[in-house]
Short mmCIF file of C-alpha atoms and ligand atoms in Angstrom, two decimals:
data_model
loop_
_atom_site.label_atom_id
_atom_site.label_comp_id
_atom_site.label_asym_id
_atom_site.label_seq_id
_atom_site.Cartn_x
_atom_site.Cartn_y
_atom_site.Cartn_z
CA UNK A 28 114.35 86.22 97.81
CA UNK A 29 113.16 85.93 94.25
CA UNK A 30 115.80 86.68 91.65
CA UNK A 31 113.92 89.52 90.09
CA UNK A 32 113.57 91.20 93.52
CA UNK A 33 117.25 90.36 94.42
CA UNK A 34 118.62 92.03 91.32
CA UNK A 35 116.64 95.23 91.85
CA UNK A 36 118.14 98.28 93.46
CA UNK A 37 115.49 99.68 95.68
CA UNK A 38 115.31 103.23 97.08
CA UNK A 39 112.89 103.14 100.09
CA UNK A 40 111.45 106.56 100.98
CA UNK A 41 109.86 107.35 104.32
CA UNK A 42 109.03 110.79 105.71
CA UNK A 43 109.71 110.02 109.39
CA UNK A 44 112.90 109.73 111.46
CA UNK A 45 110.76 108.31 114.39
CA UNK A 46 110.20 104.71 115.27
CA UNK A 47 106.49 104.49 114.26
CA UNK A 48 104.77 101.38 113.10
CA UNK A 49 105.31 102.14 109.35
CA UNK A 50 109.01 102.56 110.02
CA UNK A 51 109.29 99.44 112.13
CA UNK A 52 107.57 97.51 109.26
CA UNK A 53 110.08 99.05 106.77
CA UNK A 54 113.06 98.04 108.86
CA UNK A 55 113.33 94.28 107.90
CA UNK A 56 112.73 95.18 104.26
CA UNK A 57 115.43 97.82 104.16
CA UNK A 58 117.84 95.32 105.91
CA UNK A 59 116.95 92.58 103.44
CA UNK A 60 117.75 94.91 100.48
CA UNK A 61 120.65 96.69 102.03
CA UNK A 62 123.34 95.44 99.66
CA UNK A 63 121.76 97.13 96.61
CA UNK A 64 119.27 99.42 98.34
CA UNK A 65 119.14 102.60 100.42
CA UNK A 66 116.64 104.48 102.47
CA UNK A 67 115.77 108.20 102.01
CA UNK A 68 114.30 109.93 105.14
CA UNK A 69 112.62 113.20 105.04
CA UNK A 70 113.46 113.82 108.74
CA UNK A 71 116.21 112.68 110.97
CA UNK A 72 115.76 110.67 114.15
CA UNK A 73 116.16 107.33 115.95
CA UNK A 74 114.96 105.50 112.86
CA UNK A 75 117.99 106.64 111.00
CA UNK A 76 120.21 105.32 113.81
CA UNK A 77 118.41 102.01 113.83
CA UNK A 78 118.85 101.69 110.01
CA UNK A 79 122.58 102.62 110.02
CA UNK A 80 123.24 100.30 112.90
CA UNK A 81 121.89 97.48 110.80
CA UNK A 82 124.21 98.47 107.92
CA UNK A 83 121.57 100.22 105.76
CA UNK A 84 122.70 103.32 103.78
CA UNK A 85 120.54 106.28 104.71
CA UNK A 86 120.24 109.47 102.72
CA UNK A 87 118.56 112.44 104.57
CA UNK A 88 116.61 114.89 102.50
CA UNK A 89 115.28 117.33 105.06
CA UNK A 90 113.36 120.41 104.06
CA UNK A 91 111.47 122.26 106.75
CA UNK A 92 108.94 123.48 104.24
CA UNK A 93 107.88 119.79 103.58
CA UNK A 94 108.18 118.77 107.27
CA UNK A 95 105.69 121.40 108.17
CA UNK A 96 102.81 120.06 106.11
CA UNK A 97 100.30 118.17 108.34
CA UNK A 98 97.73 115.45 107.80
CA UNK A 99 94.93 117.99 108.05
CA UNK A 100 96.55 121.14 106.80
CA UNK A 101 94.54 123.53 104.40
CA UNK A 102 95.12 124.93 101.01
CA UNK A 103 97.37 127.86 102.10
CA UNK A 104 99.74 125.41 103.80
CA UNK A 105 99.88 123.30 100.79
CA UNK A 106 100.61 126.25 98.55
CA UNK A 107 103.39 127.30 100.85
CA UNK A 108 104.77 123.80 100.47
CA UNK A 109 104.89 123.98 96.62
CA UNK A 110 108.43 125.28 96.31
CA UNK A 111 109.91 123.08 98.96
CA UNK A 112 108.15 120.10 97.39
CA UNK A 113 109.66 120.98 94.03
CA UNK A 114 113.09 121.18 95.78
CA UNK A 115 112.53 117.79 97.34
CA UNK A 116 111.44 116.19 94.11
CA UNK A 117 114.52 117.56 92.28
CA UNK A 118 116.80 116.08 95.14
CA UNK A 119 114.95 112.85 95.14
CA UNK A 120 115.25 112.55 91.38
CA UNK A 121 118.90 112.94 91.50
CA UNK A 122 119.18 109.95 93.94
CA UNK A 123 116.51 107.80 92.26
CA UNK A 124 118.54 107.72 88.95
CA UNK A 125 120.81 105.13 90.56
CA UNK A 126 118.01 102.82 91.57
CA UNK A 127 115.48 100.58 89.73
CA UNK A 128 112.47 101.12 91.97
CA UNK A 129 111.20 103.62 94.45
CA UNK A 130 109.40 102.05 97.42
CA UNK A 131 107.36 104.75 99.06
CA UNK A 132 106.24 104.01 102.61
CA UNK A 133 104.34 107.09 103.90
CA UNK A 134 102.01 109.71 102.45
CA UNK A 135 104.59 112.49 101.86
CA UNK A 136 107.03 109.85 100.37
CA UNK A 137 104.21 108.71 98.07
CA UNK A 138 103.51 112.30 96.74
CA UNK A 139 107.18 112.92 96.26
CA UNK A 140 107.73 109.56 94.64
CA UNK A 141 104.91 109.84 92.22
CA UNK A 142 106.08 113.38 91.22
CA UNK A 143 109.71 112.20 90.95
CA UNK A 144 108.54 109.32 88.74
CA UNK A 145 107.54 111.78 86.13
CA UNK A 146 111.08 113.09 85.88
CA UNK A 147 113.19 109.85 86.32
CA UNK A 148 110.62 107.32 85.08
CA UNK A 149 111.42 104.83 87.83
CA UNK A 150 108.53 102.67 88.91
CA UNK A 151 106.86 103.44 92.29
CA UNK A 152 105.83 100.65 94.68
CA UNK A 153 103.53 102.23 97.30
CA UNK A 154 103.04 100.69 100.78
CA UNK A 155 99.96 102.41 102.22
CA UNK A 156 99.91 102.01 105.93
CA UNK A 157 97.00 104.61 106.52
CA UNK A 158 93.15 104.57 106.34
CA UNK A 159 92.46 107.36 103.92
CA UNK A 160 89.36 108.57 105.54
CA UNK A 161 88.17 111.88 107.05
CA UNK A 162 88.89 110.47 110.48
CA UNK A 163 92.58 110.57 109.73
CA UNK A 164 93.22 113.03 106.85
CA UNK A 165 92.11 116.43 105.65
CA UNK A 166 90.03 116.86 102.47
CA UNK A 167 92.97 118.32 100.58
CA UNK A 168 95.32 115.48 101.49
CA UNK A 169 92.70 112.93 100.39
CA UNK A 170 92.17 114.80 97.13
CA UNK A 171 95.93 114.73 96.38
CA UNK A 172 96.18 111.03 97.19
CA UNK A 173 93.19 110.31 95.07
CA UNK A 174 94.68 112.11 92.16
CA UNK A 175 98.05 110.47 92.41
CA UNK A 176 97.00 106.89 93.27
CA UNK A 177 96.91 105.71 89.70
CA UNK A 178 100.68 106.58 89.24
CA UNK A 179 101.74 103.79 91.72
CA UNK A 180 102.96 100.86 89.71
CA UNK A 181 102.07 98.53 92.64
CA UNK A 182 100.03 99.23 95.77
CA UNK A 183 100.49 97.25 98.96
CA UNK A 184 98.24 97.86 101.99
CA UNK A 185 98.60 96.64 105.57
CA UNK A 186 94.92 95.45 105.91
CA UNK A 187 91.65 94.90 104.13
CA UNK A 188 90.34 97.96 105.96
CA UNK A 189 92.95 100.11 104.36
CA UNK A 190 92.18 98.49 100.92
CA UNK A 191 88.49 99.42 101.45
CA UNK A 192 89.14 102.91 102.38
CA UNK A 193 91.39 103.45 99.50
CA UNK A 194 88.74 102.03 97.11
CA UNK A 195 86.12 104.31 98.65
CA UNK A 196 88.48 107.26 97.99
CA UNK A 197 89.46 106.51 94.50
CA UNK A 198 86.24 104.88 93.46
CA UNK A 199 88.33 102.21 91.74
CA UNK A 200 87.38 98.82 93.12
CA UNK A 201 88.97 97.17 90.31
CA UNK A 202 92.54 98.37 91.01
CA UNK A 203 94.92 95.58 92.00
CA UNK A 204 95.90 96.11 95.63
CA UNK A 205 97.94 93.53 97.67
CA UNK A 206 97.01 93.10 101.34
CA UNK A 207 100.20 92.47 103.19
CA UNK A 208 99.77 92.07 106.94
CA UNK A 209 102.71 93.23 109.18
CA UNK A 210 104.81 90.33 110.37
CA UNK A 211 106.51 90.37 113.78
CA UNK A 212 109.46 88.30 114.84
CA UNK A 213 108.31 86.37 117.89
CA UNK A 214 111.88 85.50 119.22
CA UNK A 215 112.00 88.51 121.59
CA UNK A 216 108.50 87.79 122.93
CA UNK A 217 109.40 84.10 123.39
CA UNK A 218 112.57 85.02 125.30
CA UNK A 219 110.57 87.37 127.51
CA UNK A 220 107.78 84.83 128.09
CA UNK A 221 109.04 83.04 131.24
CA UNK A 222 111.13 85.69 132.77
CA UNK A 223 110.02 87.67 135.83
CA UNK A 224 110.06 91.32 135.08
CA UNK A 225 109.92 92.55 138.70
CA UNK A 226 112.58 95.24 137.86
CA UNK A 227 110.19 96.94 135.40
CA UNK A 228 107.40 97.01 137.98
CA UNK A 229 109.64 98.04 140.80
CA UNK A 230 111.12 101.04 138.91
CA UNK A 231 107.55 102.39 138.21
CA UNK A 232 106.39 101.71 141.73
CA UNK A 233 103.80 99.01 140.61
CA UNK A 234 103.33 96.46 143.25
CA UNK A 235 104.39 92.90 142.16
CA UNK A 236 100.83 91.51 142.85
CA UNK A 237 98.89 94.50 141.15
CA UNK A 238 96.81 93.74 138.16
CA UNK A 239 98.64 95.75 135.50
CA UNK A 240 97.13 97.00 132.24
CA UNK A 241 99.71 97.97 129.54
CA UNK A 242 98.93 100.26 126.58
CA UNK A 243 101.87 100.41 124.11
CA UNK A 244 101.35 103.34 121.69
CA UNK A 245 102.63 106.69 120.87
CA UNK A 246 100.59 109.36 122.76
CA UNK A 247 98.18 110.72 120.20
CA UNK A 248 94.50 111.73 120.52
CA UNK A 249 93.22 108.99 118.17
CA UNK A 250 95.12 106.31 120.00
CA UNK A 251 92.67 106.92 122.78
CA UNK A 252 94.81 106.76 125.97
CA UNK A 253 92.19 108.98 127.61
CA UNK A 254 89.59 106.14 127.10
CA UNK A 255 91.68 103.78 129.15
CA UNK A 256 92.06 106.44 132.04
CA UNK A 257 88.18 106.73 132.11
CA UNK A 258 87.82 102.97 131.85
CA UNK A 259 90.10 102.50 134.95
CA UNK A 260 88.12 105.12 136.93
CA UNK A 261 84.98 103.15 135.97
CA UNK A 262 86.51 99.88 137.00
CA UNK A 263 87.36 101.23 140.42
CA UNK A 264 83.83 102.38 140.86
CA UNK A 265 82.45 98.92 139.73
CA UNK A 266 84.75 97.06 142.07
CA UNK A 267 83.95 99.39 144.95
CA UNK A 268 80.21 98.94 144.30
CA UNK A 269 80.62 95.24 144.24
CA UNK A 270 82.63 95.34 147.57
CA UNK A 271 79.94 97.39 149.12
CA UNK A 272 77.12 95.16 148.01
CA UNK A 273 79.01 92.34 149.88
CA UNK A 274 79.09 94.47 153.11
CA UNK A 275 75.66 93.48 154.43
CA UNK A 276 74.25 96.49 156.25
CA UNK A 277 77.33 98.56 155.70
CA UNK A 278 76.69 102.24 155.71
CA UNK A 279 77.13 103.58 152.15
CA UNK A 280 79.02 106.83 152.11
CA UNK A 281 78.83 109.26 149.27
CA UNK A 282 81.78 111.06 147.82
CA UNK A 283 84.44 110.84 145.09
CA UNK A 284 84.02 107.19 144.24
CA UNK A 285 87.27 106.72 142.28
CA UNK A 286 89.51 108.08 144.97
CA UNK A 287 87.71 106.23 147.75
CA UNK A 288 87.87 102.83 145.98
CA UNK A 289 91.55 103.05 145.31
CA UNK A 290 92.08 101.65 148.91
CA UNK A 291 90.44 98.32 147.86
CA UNK A 292 91.77 97.39 144.44
CA UNK A 293 95.15 97.31 142.92
CA UNK A 294 94.69 97.93 139.37
CA UNK A 295 97.56 99.81 137.60
CA UNK A 296 98.07 101.17 134.21
CA UNK A 297 101.36 101.63 132.32
CA UNK A 298 101.42 103.82 129.25
CA UNK A 299 104.42 102.82 127.07
CA UNK A 300 105.13 105.34 124.30
CA UNK A 301 105.79 108.94 123.63
CA UNK A 302 104.06 111.73 121.58
CA UNK A 303 106.09 111.09 118.43
CA UNK A 304 104.43 113.45 116.05
CA UNK A 305 103.93 116.68 117.90
CA UNK A 306 101.04 115.59 120.25
CA UNK A 307 102.67 117.12 123.34
CA UNK A 308 99.43 118.97 124.15
CA UNK A 309 97.50 115.70 124.28
CA UNK A 310 100.14 114.22 126.58
CA UNK A 311 99.73 117.08 128.91
CA UNK A 312 95.95 116.63 128.85
CA UNK A 313 96.32 112.95 129.87
CA UNK A 314 98.27 113.92 132.96
CA UNK A 315 95.59 116.47 133.81
CA UNK A 316 92.91 113.82 133.48
CA UNK A 317 94.74 111.49 135.73
CA UNK A 318 95.18 114.18 138.37
CA UNK A 319 91.52 115.17 138.11
CA UNK A 320 90.46 111.63 138.81
CA UNK A 321 92.91 111.26 141.64
CA UNK A 322 94.54 108.32 139.83
CA UNK A 323 98.22 109.32 139.97
CA UNK A 324 99.42 106.45 142.16
CA UNK A 325 97.97 103.95 139.71
CA UNK A 326 98.89 105.43 136.21
CA UNK A 327 102.33 105.41 135.04
CA UNK A 328 103.81 107.11 132.05
CA UNK A 329 106.90 105.11 130.94
CA UNK A 330 107.84 107.06 127.78
CA UNK A 331 109.17 105.35 124.66
CA UNK A 332 110.68 101.99 125.31
CA UNK A 333 112.83 99.98 122.87
CA UNK A 334 112.27 96.63 124.54
CA UNK A 335 108.47 96.30 124.12
CA UNK A 336 108.64 92.42 124.56
CA UNK A 337 110.03 92.76 128.16
CA UNK A 338 107.61 95.49 129.08
CA UNK A 339 104.61 93.48 127.73
CA UNK A 340 105.82 90.44 129.76
CA UNK A 341 105.48 92.67 132.91
CA UNK A 342 101.70 93.27 132.29
CA UNK A 343 98.68 91.19 132.92
CA UNK A 344 96.74 92.54 129.96
CA UNK A 345 97.53 94.48 126.80
CA UNK A 346 94.99 96.89 125.55
CA UNK A 347 94.47 98.92 122.40
CA UNK A 348 92.11 101.94 122.52
CA UNK A 349 92.29 103.69 119.17
CA UNK A 350 89.20 105.89 118.74
CA UNK A 351 89.53 106.09 114.89
CA UNK A 352 89.89 102.84 112.86
CA UNK A 353 93.40 101.47 113.35
CA UNK A 354 94.92 100.71 109.95
CA UNK A 355 96.59 97.51 111.26
CA UNK A 356 97.95 97.72 114.80
CA UNK A 357 101.24 95.99 115.29
CA UNK A 358 100.83 96.33 119.08
CA UNK A 359 97.84 94.06 119.03
CA UNK A 360 99.81 91.26 117.40
CA UNK A 361 102.71 91.95 119.77
CA UNK A 362 100.46 91.68 122.78
CA UNK A 363 99.23 88.25 121.43
CA UNK A 364 102.89 87.09 120.85
CA UNK A 365 103.69 88.17 124.41
CA UNK A 366 101.03 85.70 125.57
CA UNK A 367 98.79 88.33 127.19
CA UNK A 368 95.08 88.58 126.81
CA UNK A 369 94.38 91.51 124.42
CA UNK A 370 91.48 93.88 124.64
CA UNK A 371 91.27 95.97 121.42
CA UNK A 372 89.10 98.55 119.71
CA UNK A 373 86.57 97.07 117.30
CA UNK A 374 87.47 98.82 114.07
CA UNK A 375 89.83 98.82 111.00
CA UNK A 376 92.55 96.21 110.65
CA UNK A 377 92.28 95.08 114.25
CA UNK A 378 89.17 93.14 113.31
CA UNK A 379 91.29 91.16 110.87
CA UNK A 380 93.70 90.25 113.72
CA UNK A 381 91.45 89.59 116.76
CA UNK A 382 88.39 87.16 116.82
CA UNK A 383 86.22 88.42 119.71
CA UNK A 384 85.91 85.90 122.49
CA UNK A 385 88.43 83.55 120.91
CA UNK A 386 91.77 85.22 120.47
CA UNK A 387 91.08 88.37 122.52
CA UNK A 388 88.31 90.82 123.29
CA UNK A 389 86.91 93.56 121.11
CA UNK A 390 85.07 96.73 122.49
CA UNK A 391 83.53 99.67 120.71
CA UNK A 392 86.09 102.47 120.03
CA UNK A 393 85.80 105.26 122.56
CA UNK A 394 83.50 103.35 124.98
CA UNK A 395 85.21 103.43 128.34
CA UNK A 396 82.36 101.59 130.07
CA UNK A 397 82.57 98.66 127.75
CA UNK A 398 86.33 98.60 128.11
CA UNK A 399 86.00 98.65 131.93
CA UNK A 400 83.61 95.80 131.71
CA UNK A 401 85.83 93.67 129.38
CA UNK A 402 88.78 94.38 131.64
CA UNK A 403 86.65 93.49 134.72
CA UNK A 404 85.71 90.14 133.18
CA UNK A 405 89.44 89.29 132.60
CA UNK A 406 90.37 90.39 136.04
CA UNK A 407 87.70 88.25 137.63
CA UNK A 408 88.48 85.18 135.52
CA UNK A 409 92.12 84.49 135.13
CA UNK A 410 91.46 81.01 133.49
CA UNK A 411 89.32 82.77 130.80
CA UNK A 412 92.08 85.37 130.32
CA UNK A 413 94.75 82.67 129.99
CA UNK A 414 92.60 80.80 127.42
CA UNK A 415 92.23 83.95 125.24
CA UNK A 416 95.92 84.65 125.61
CA UNK A 417 97.00 81.17 124.55
CA UNK A 418 94.68 81.20 121.55
CA UNK A 419 95.79 84.69 120.63
CA UNK A 420 99.40 83.71 120.72
CA UNK A 421 98.98 80.70 118.61
CA UNK A 422 97.17 82.76 116.00
CA UNK A 423 99.76 85.47 115.94
CA UNK A 424 102.58 83.03 115.46
CA UNK A 425 100.84 81.42 112.62
CA UNK A 426 99.32 84.34 110.77
CA UNK A 427 101.65 87.25 111.19
CA UNK A 428 105.17 85.99 110.53
CA UNK A 429 107.97 88.24 109.37
CA UNK A 430 108.93 85.69 106.70
CA UNK A 431 105.39 85.84 105.11
CA UNK A 432 105.61 89.69 105.33
CA UNK A 433 108.96 90.08 103.57
CA UNK A 434 108.17 87.38 100.99
CA UNK A 435 104.90 89.08 100.01
CA UNK A 436 106.65 92.39 99.61
CA UNK A 437 109.36 90.80 97.58
CA UNK A 438 106.86 89.06 95.37
CA UNK A 439 105.25 92.54 94.57
CA UNK A 440 108.78 93.97 93.88
CA UNK A 441 109.57 90.99 91.72
CA UNK A 442 106.39 91.54 89.67
CA UNK A 443 107.29 95.11 89.09
CA UNK A 444 110.84 94.14 88.27
CA UNK A 445 109.71 91.61 85.84
CA UNK A 446 107.53 94.06 84.08
CA UNK A 447 110.20 96.61 83.61
CA UNK A 448 113.30 94.55 83.77
CA UNK A 449 115.90 95.28 86.51
CA UNK A 450 118.18 97.71 84.58
CA UNK A 451 117.53 101.41 84.13
CA UNK A 452 114.53 100.92 81.84
CA UNK A 453 111.91 103.53 81.79
CA UNK A 454 108.40 102.97 83.19
CA UNK A 455 105.79 102.65 80.39
CA UNK A 456 104.68 106.28 80.15
CA UNK A 457 101.48 106.89 82.20
CA UNK A 458 102.57 110.28 83.53
N1 LIG B 23 106.57 100.88 120.17
C1 LIG B 23 107.82 100.85 120.73
N2 LIG B 23 108.10 101.57 121.79
C2 LIG B 23 107.02 102.25 122.53
C3 LIG B 23 105.81 102.23 121.95
C4 LIG B 23 105.55 101.44 120.82
O1 LIG B 23 108.70 100.27 120.14
O2 LIG B 23 107.43 102.78 123.46
C5 LIG B 23 106.27 100.16 118.94
C6 LIG B 23 105.26 99.00 119.04
O3 LIG B 23 105.92 97.93 119.62
C7 LIG B 23 104.82 98.77 117.65
C8 LIG B 23 104.98 100.28 117.14
O4 LIG B 23 105.71 100.99 117.97
O5 LIG B 23 105.68 97.92 117.02
C9 LIG B 23 103.64 100.91 116.86
O6 LIG B 23 102.97 100.42 115.76
P1 LIG B 23 101.48 100.30 115.66
O7 LIG B 23 101.20 99.66 114.30
O8 LIG B 23 100.83 99.62 116.75
O9 LIG B 23 100.92 101.80 115.67
P2 LIG B 23 101.38 103.15 114.90
O10 LIG B 23 102.18 103.96 115.96
O11 LIG B 23 102.32 102.75 113.70
O12 LIG B 23 100.21 103.82 114.38
C1 LIG B 24 100.79 102.73 110.60
C2 LIG B 24 99.40 102.46 111.19
C3 LIG B 24 99.43 101.15 112.03
C4 LIG B 24 100.06 100.09 111.32
C5 LIG B 24 101.50 100.48 110.91
C6 LIG B 24 102.30 99.33 110.24
O1 LIG B 24 101.63 103.41 111.38
O2 LIG B 24 98.92 103.61 111.99
O3 LIG B 24 98.07 100.86 112.34
O4 LIG B 24 100.09 98.95 112.14
O5 LIG B 24 101.38 101.56 110.09
O6 LIG B 24 101.62 98.98 109.02
#
């Protein structure tokens, strides 16, 4: 750690108590700075437990009026939030006085942090994990972020795609933005690499010799689990048709192709993840889709799992299906570290992780047919799948290390600390 960063007392602020990607990215940073730093959460949950178990001080600043504000809410929702936001800013300001820097890690944290900065004059380091486009945020939310962006004293983003979307929003291409890719510790994936994970398959009822597709993501419409369900139905039809073509002179019956073909092929899907941010209706729709296609025996919902490395080890392929551009996509790197061939959606930060045909496969977001054909290609050619997996693993180990991630964040913190000194100095007045 640089001296300047080490001396700083950092107050991390994150709106979620859940274990989402932005929170998992924050974890090693909060641990590294736990001696002088603390984390403020705007909601309670398992993330708080993880932080506290690691010896990090956590302050909960929960206000239902702020928690209710959504990514796409309208003006009336925002106006209703004005008083709760004011209360939160006052509370955050009281805490922030004892720290040198505020490190804001989510959108609400960013809004509160920049408003708090006007009161306590502490610099704000903003880690933007989101693509600020209409695909992800309402017009009002984008307008607010656009207005406040210049009050961040340093801006870090998790991919070039996020940097680009921010520049498009603010119209400021000259603004200094640091691209800091997530880093993932490979040790758990290494440990899981050569172990048999029969127990995981057995508990789900997945045959040991089935070809098992794993999708590791919270259940949310834009994460696109429905695309994989359609792709599997398509794969079963494709494989059935191929089988029939081989049956010279075989009578070709008509009927429900997916249900009929399940007798011939053993493709299974495991969805690992839960609806973390109020997407329960989507989760229910997924189950209906599975039932409608008659795919219940093959599609398994495992819920949230802590040991992703072990679960990935039990799969034959790891897929990513986001229908809107993924800001980064930790699961893609994790699939590569797990030594699995990865098929991911060609958009956003994922294109900075996977090189199509070399370190994995990319298919158009939302295109179930293309996904089915990529999966079919891997299933038919295990040697090709292994080649992609090996190249992917090597790239992930080299390019997405946790050490590089924390060092780059520390370097940004050190630059801010150098600019303002590490004591209680005020930020040069921009506000
Ligand atoms: N994850 C997990 N358990 C699950 C599902 C996902 O721990 O059941 C983790 C996953 O390993 C990854 C993170 O949640 O590290 C999701 O991050 P990602 O960047 O892929 O997507 P996000 O949810 O942040 O948009
Ligand atoms: C966000 C993004 C995800 C990214 C993660 C960590 O949750 O949705 O794409 O990987 O942050 O930066």
